[in-house]
mmCIF file with all atom_site columns, C-alpha atoms in Angstrom:
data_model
loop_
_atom_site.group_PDB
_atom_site.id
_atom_site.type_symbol
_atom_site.label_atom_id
_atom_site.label_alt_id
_atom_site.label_comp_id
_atom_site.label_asym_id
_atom_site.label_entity_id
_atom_site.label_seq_id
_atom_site.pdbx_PDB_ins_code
_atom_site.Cartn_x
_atom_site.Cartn_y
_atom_site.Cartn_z
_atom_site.occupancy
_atom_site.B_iso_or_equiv
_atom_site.pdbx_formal_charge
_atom_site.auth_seq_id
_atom_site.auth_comp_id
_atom_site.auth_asym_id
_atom_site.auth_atom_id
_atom_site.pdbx_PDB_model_num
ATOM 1   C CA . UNK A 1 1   ? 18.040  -26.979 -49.025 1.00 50.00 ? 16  UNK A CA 1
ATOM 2   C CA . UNK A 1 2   ? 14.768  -25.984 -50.352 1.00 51.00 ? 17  UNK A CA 1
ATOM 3   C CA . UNK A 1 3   ? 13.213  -26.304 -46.961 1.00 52.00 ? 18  UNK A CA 1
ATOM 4   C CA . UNK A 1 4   ? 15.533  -23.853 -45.527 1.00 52.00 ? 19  UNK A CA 1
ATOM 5   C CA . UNK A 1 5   ? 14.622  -21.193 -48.304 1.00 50.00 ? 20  UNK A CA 1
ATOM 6   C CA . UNK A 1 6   ? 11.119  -22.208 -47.409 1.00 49.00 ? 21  UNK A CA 1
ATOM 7   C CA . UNK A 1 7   ? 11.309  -21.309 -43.840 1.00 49.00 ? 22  UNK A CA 1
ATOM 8   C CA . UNK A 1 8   ? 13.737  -18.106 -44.242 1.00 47.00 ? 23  UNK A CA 1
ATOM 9   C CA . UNK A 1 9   ? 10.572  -17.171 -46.597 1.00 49.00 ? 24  UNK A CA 1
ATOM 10  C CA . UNK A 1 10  ? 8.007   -17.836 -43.985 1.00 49.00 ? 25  UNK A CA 1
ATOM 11  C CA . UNK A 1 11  ? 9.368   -15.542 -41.617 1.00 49.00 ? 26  UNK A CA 1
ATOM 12  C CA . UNK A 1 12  ? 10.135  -12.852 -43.962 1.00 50.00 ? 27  UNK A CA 1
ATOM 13  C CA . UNK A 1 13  ? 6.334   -12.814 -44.755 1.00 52.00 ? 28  UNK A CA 1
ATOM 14  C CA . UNK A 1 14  ? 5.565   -12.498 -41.278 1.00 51.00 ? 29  UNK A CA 1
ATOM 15  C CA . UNK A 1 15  ? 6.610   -8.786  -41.116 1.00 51.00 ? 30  UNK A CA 1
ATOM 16  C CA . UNK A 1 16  ? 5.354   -6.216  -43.104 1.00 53.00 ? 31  UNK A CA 1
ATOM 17  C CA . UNK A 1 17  ? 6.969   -3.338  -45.070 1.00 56.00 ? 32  UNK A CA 1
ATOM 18  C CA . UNK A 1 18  ? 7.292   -1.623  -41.664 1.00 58.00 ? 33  UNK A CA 1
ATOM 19  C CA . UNK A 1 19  ? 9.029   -4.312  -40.141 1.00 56.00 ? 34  UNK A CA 1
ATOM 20  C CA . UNK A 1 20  ? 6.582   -4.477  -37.265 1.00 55.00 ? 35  UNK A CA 1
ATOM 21  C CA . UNK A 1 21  ? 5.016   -7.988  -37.488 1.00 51.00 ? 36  UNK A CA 1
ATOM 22  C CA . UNK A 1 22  ? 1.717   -8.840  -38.883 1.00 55.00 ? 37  UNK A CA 1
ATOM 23  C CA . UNK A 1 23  ? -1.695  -10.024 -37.067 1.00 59.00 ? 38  UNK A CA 1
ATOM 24  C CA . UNK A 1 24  ? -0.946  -13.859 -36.337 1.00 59.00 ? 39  UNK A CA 1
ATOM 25  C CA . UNK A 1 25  ? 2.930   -14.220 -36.679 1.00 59.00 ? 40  UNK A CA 1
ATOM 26  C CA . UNK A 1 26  ? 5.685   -14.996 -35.639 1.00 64.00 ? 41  UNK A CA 1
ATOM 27  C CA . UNK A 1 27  ? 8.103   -12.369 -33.610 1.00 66.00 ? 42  UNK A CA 1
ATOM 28  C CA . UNK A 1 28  ? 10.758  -13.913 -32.124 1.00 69.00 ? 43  UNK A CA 1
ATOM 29  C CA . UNK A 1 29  ? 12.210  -10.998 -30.131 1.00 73.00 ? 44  UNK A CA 1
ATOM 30  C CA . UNK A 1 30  ? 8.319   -10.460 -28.276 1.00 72.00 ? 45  UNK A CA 1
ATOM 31  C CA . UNK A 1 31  ? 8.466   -10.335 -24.677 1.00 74.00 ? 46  UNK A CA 1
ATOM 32  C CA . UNK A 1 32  ? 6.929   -13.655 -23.226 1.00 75.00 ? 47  UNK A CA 1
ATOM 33  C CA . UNK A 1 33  ? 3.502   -12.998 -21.577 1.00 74.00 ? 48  UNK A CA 1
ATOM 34  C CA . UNK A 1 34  ? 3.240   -11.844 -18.308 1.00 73.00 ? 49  UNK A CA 1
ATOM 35  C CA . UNK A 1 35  ? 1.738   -13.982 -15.268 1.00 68.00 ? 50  UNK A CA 1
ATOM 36  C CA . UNK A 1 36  ? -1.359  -12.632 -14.222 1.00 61.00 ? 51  UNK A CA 1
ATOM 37  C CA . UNK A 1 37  ? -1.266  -10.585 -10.755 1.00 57.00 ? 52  UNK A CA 1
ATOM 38  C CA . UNK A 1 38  ? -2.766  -11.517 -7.679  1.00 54.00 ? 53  UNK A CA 1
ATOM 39  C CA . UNK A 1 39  ? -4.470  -9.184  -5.664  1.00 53.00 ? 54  UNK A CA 1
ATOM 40  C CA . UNK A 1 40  ? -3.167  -5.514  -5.561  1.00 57.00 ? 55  UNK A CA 1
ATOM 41  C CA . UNK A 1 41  ? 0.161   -6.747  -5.373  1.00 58.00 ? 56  UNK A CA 1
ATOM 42  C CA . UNK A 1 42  ? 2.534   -3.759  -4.389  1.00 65.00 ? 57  UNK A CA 1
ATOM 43  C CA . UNK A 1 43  ? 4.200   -5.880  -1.656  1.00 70.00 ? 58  UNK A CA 1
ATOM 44  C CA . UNK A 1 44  ? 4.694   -4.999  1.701   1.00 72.00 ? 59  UNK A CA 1
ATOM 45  C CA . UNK A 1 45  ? 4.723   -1.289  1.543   1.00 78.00 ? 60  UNK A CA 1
ATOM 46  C CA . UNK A 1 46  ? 1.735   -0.853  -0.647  1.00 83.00 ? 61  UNK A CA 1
ATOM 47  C CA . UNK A 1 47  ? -0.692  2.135   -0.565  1.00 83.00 ? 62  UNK A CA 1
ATOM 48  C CA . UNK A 1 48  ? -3.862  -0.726  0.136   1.00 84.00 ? 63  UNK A CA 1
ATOM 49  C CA . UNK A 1 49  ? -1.498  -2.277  2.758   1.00 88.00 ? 64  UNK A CA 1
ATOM 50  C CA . UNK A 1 50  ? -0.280  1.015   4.728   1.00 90.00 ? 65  UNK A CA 1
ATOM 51  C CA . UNK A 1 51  ? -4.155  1.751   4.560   1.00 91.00 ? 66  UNK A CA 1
ATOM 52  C CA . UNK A 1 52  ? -5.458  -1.313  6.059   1.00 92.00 ? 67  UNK A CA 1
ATOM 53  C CA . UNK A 1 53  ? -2.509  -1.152  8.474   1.00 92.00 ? 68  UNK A CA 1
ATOM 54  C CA . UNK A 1 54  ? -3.739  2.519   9.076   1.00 93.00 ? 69  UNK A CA 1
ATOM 55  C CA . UNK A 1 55  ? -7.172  1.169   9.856   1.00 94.00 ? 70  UNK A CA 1
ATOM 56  C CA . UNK A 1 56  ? -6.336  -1.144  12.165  1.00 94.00 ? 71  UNK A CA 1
ATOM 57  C CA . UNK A 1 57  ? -4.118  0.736   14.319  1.00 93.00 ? 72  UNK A CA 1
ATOM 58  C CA . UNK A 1 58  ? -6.931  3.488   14.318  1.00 93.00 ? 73  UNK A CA 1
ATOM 59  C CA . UNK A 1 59  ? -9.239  0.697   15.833  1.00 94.00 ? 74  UNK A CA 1
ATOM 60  C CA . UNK A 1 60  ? -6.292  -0.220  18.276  1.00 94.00 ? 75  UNK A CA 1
ATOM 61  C CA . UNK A 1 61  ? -5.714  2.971   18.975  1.00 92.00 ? 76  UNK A CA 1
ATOM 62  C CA . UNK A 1 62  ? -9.173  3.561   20.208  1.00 92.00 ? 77  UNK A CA 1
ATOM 63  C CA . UNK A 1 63  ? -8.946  0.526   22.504  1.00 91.00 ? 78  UNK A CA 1
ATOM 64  C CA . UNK A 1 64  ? -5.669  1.749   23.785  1.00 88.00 ? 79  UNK A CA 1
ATOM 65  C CA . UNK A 1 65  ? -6.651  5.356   24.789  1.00 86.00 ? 80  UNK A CA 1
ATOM 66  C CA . UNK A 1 66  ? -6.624  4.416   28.316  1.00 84.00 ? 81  UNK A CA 1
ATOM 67  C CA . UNK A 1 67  ? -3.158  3.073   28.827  1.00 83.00 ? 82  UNK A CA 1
ATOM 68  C CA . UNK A 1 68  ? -0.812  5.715   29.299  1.00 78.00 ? 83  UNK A CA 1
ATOM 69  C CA . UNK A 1 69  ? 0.464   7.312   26.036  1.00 82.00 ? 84  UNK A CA 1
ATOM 70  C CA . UNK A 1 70  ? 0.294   4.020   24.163  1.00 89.00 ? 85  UNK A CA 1
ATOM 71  C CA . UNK A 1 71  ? -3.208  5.278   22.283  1.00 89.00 ? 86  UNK A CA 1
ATOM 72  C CA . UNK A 1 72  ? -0.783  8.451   21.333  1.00 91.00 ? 87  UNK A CA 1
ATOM 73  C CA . UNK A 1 73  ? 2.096   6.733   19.752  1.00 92.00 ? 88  UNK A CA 1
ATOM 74  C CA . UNK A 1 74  ? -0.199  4.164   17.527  1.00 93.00 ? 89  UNK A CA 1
ATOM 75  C CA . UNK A 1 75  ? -2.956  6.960   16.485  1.00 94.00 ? 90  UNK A CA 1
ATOM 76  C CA . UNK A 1 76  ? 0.080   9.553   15.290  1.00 94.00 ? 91  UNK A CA 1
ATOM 77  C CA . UNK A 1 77  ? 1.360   6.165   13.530  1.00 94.00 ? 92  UNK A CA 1
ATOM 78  C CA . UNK A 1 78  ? -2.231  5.184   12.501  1.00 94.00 ? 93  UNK A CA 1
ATOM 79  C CA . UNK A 1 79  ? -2.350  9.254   10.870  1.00 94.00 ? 94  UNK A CA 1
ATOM 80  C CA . UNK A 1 80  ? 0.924   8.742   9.033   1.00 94.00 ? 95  UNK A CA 1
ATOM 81  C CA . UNK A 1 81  ? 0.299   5.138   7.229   1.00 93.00 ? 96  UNK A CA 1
ATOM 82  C CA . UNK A 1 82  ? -3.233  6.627   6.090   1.00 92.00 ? 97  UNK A CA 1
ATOM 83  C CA . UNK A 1 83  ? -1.865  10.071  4.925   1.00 92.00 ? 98  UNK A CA 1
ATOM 84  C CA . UNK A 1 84  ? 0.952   7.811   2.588   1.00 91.00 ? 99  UNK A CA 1
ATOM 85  C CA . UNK A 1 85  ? -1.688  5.592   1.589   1.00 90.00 ? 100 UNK A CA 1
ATOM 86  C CA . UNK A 1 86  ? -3.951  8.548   0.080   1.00 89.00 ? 101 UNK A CA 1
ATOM 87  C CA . UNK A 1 87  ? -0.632  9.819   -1.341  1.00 89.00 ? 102 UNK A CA 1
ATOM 88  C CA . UNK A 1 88  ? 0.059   6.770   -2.979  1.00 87.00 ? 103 UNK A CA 1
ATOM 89  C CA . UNK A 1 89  ? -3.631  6.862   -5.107  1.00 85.00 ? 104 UNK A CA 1
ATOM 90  C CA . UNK A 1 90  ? -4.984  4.680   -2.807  1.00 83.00 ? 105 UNK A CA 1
ATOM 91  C CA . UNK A 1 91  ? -9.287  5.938   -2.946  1.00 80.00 ? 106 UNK A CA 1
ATOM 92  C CA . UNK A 1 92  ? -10.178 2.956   -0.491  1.00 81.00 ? 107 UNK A CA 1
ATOM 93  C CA . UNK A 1 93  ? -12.881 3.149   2.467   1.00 89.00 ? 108 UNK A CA 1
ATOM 94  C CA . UNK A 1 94  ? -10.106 2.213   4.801   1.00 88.00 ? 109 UNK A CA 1
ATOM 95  C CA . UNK A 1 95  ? -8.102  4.760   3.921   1.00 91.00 ? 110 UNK A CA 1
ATOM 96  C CA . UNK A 1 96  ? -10.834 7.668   5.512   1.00 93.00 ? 111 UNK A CA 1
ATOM 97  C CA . UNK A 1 97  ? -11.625 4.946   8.106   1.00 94.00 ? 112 UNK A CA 1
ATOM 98  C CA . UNK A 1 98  ? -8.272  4.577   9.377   1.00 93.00 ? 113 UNK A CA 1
ATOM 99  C CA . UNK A 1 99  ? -8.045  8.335   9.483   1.00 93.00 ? 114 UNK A CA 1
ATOM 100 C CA . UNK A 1 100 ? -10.930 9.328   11.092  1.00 94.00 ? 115 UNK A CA 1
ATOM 101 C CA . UNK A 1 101 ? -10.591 6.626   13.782  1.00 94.00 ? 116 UNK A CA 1
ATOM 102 C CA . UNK A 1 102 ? -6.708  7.659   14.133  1.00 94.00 ? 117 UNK A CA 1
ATOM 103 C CA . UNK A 1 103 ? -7.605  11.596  14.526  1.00 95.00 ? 118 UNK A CA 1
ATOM 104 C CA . UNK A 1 104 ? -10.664 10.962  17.005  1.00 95.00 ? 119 UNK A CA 1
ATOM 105 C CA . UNK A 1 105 ? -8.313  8.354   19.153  1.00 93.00 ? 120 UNK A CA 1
ATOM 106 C CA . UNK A 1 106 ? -5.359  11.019  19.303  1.00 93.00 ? 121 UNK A CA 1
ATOM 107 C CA . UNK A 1 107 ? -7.604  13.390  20.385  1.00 94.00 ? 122 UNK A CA 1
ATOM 108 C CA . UNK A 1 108 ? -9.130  11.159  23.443  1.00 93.00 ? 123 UNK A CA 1
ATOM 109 C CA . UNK A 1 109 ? -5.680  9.968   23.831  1.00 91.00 ? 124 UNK A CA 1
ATOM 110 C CA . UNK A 1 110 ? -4.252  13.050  24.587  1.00 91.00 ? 125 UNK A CA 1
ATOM 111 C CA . UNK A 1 111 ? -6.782  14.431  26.672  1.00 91.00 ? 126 UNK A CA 1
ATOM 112 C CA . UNK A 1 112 ? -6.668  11.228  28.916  1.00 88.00 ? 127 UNK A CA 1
ATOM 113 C CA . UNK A 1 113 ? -2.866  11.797  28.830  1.00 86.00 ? 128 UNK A CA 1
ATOM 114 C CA . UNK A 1 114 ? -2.959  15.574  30.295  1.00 88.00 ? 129 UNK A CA 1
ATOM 115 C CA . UNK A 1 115 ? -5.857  14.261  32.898  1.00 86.00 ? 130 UNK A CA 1
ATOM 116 C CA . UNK A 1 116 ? -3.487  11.711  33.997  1.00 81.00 ? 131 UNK A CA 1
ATOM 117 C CA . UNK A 1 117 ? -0.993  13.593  34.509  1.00 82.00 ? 132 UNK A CA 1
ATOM 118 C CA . UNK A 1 118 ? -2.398  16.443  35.935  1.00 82.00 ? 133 UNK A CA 1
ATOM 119 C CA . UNK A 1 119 ? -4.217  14.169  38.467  1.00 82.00 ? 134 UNK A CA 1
ATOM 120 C CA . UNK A 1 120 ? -0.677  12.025  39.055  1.00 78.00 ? 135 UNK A CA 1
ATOM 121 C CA . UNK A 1 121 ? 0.897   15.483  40.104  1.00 75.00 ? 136 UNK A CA 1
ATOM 122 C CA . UNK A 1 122 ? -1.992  16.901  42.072  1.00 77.00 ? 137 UNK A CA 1
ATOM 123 C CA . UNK A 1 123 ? -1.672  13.097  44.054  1.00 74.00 ? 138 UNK A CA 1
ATOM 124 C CA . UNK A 1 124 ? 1.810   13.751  44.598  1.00 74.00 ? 139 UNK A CA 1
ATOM 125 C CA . UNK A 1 125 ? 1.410   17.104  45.642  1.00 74.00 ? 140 UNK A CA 1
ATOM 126 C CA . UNK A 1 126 ? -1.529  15.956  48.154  1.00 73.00 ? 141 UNK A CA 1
ATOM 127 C CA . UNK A 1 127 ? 0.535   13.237  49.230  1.00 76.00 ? 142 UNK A CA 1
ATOM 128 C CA . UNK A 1 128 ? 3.890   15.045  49.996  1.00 77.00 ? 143 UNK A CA 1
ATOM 129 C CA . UNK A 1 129 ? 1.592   17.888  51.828  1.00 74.00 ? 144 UNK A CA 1
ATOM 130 C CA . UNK A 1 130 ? 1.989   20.425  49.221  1.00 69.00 ? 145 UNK A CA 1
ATOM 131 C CA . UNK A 1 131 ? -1.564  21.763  48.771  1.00 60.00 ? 146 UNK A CA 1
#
């Protein structure tokens, strides 16, 4: 029986006058400690991810300028992923790099798109006897 007072005293003088605990004991309603995070975490749809995604379709995009309206459709997405990246606080290199490389693709993309087409229908034209 004595021990019993003796613990029920223990934690008693483990919080002060406040009721918040004191440096060094024992709360038994704490929150257990956290696992440390890997990375940037964020999952999938992370502002570091959508920017590196960003980048990379800016470099794809790029590569892809030449095949007809495919360096379009992943520069515009290339613009977008960067653009919710920045919105989402991320300050990264890739962020501007996936940006700048989506903007200048889009813009050789869609000249090669209009030359292409305005070649395809002067060919036809030619070819059916028009001009």
């Amino acid at each position: 029986m004595n021990n019993n007072n003796n613990m029920y005293n223990n934690y008693n003088n483990s919080y002060n006058n406040n009721g918040a605990p004191q440096q060094g004991g024992f709360d038994p309603w704490a929150q257990p400690p956290q696992p440390p995070q890997r990375g940037r975490g964020g999952g999938l749809f992370s502002p570091h991810n959508m920017a590196l995604v960003s980048f990379i379709l800016g470099i794809l995009s790029l590569v892809l300028a030449w095949v007809y309206g495919i360096g379009v459709v992943t520069s515009i997405i290339g613009i977008v992923l960067a653009d919710k990246a920045k919105k989402g606080g991320e300050t990264d290199g890739f962020v501007k790099a996936g940006m700048t490389l989506s903007i200048i693709a889009l813009c050789i993309s869609t000249l090669l798109l209009v030359g292409e087409v305005a070649c395809g229908g002067c060919l036809g034209c030619l070819a059916l006897g028009l001009l």
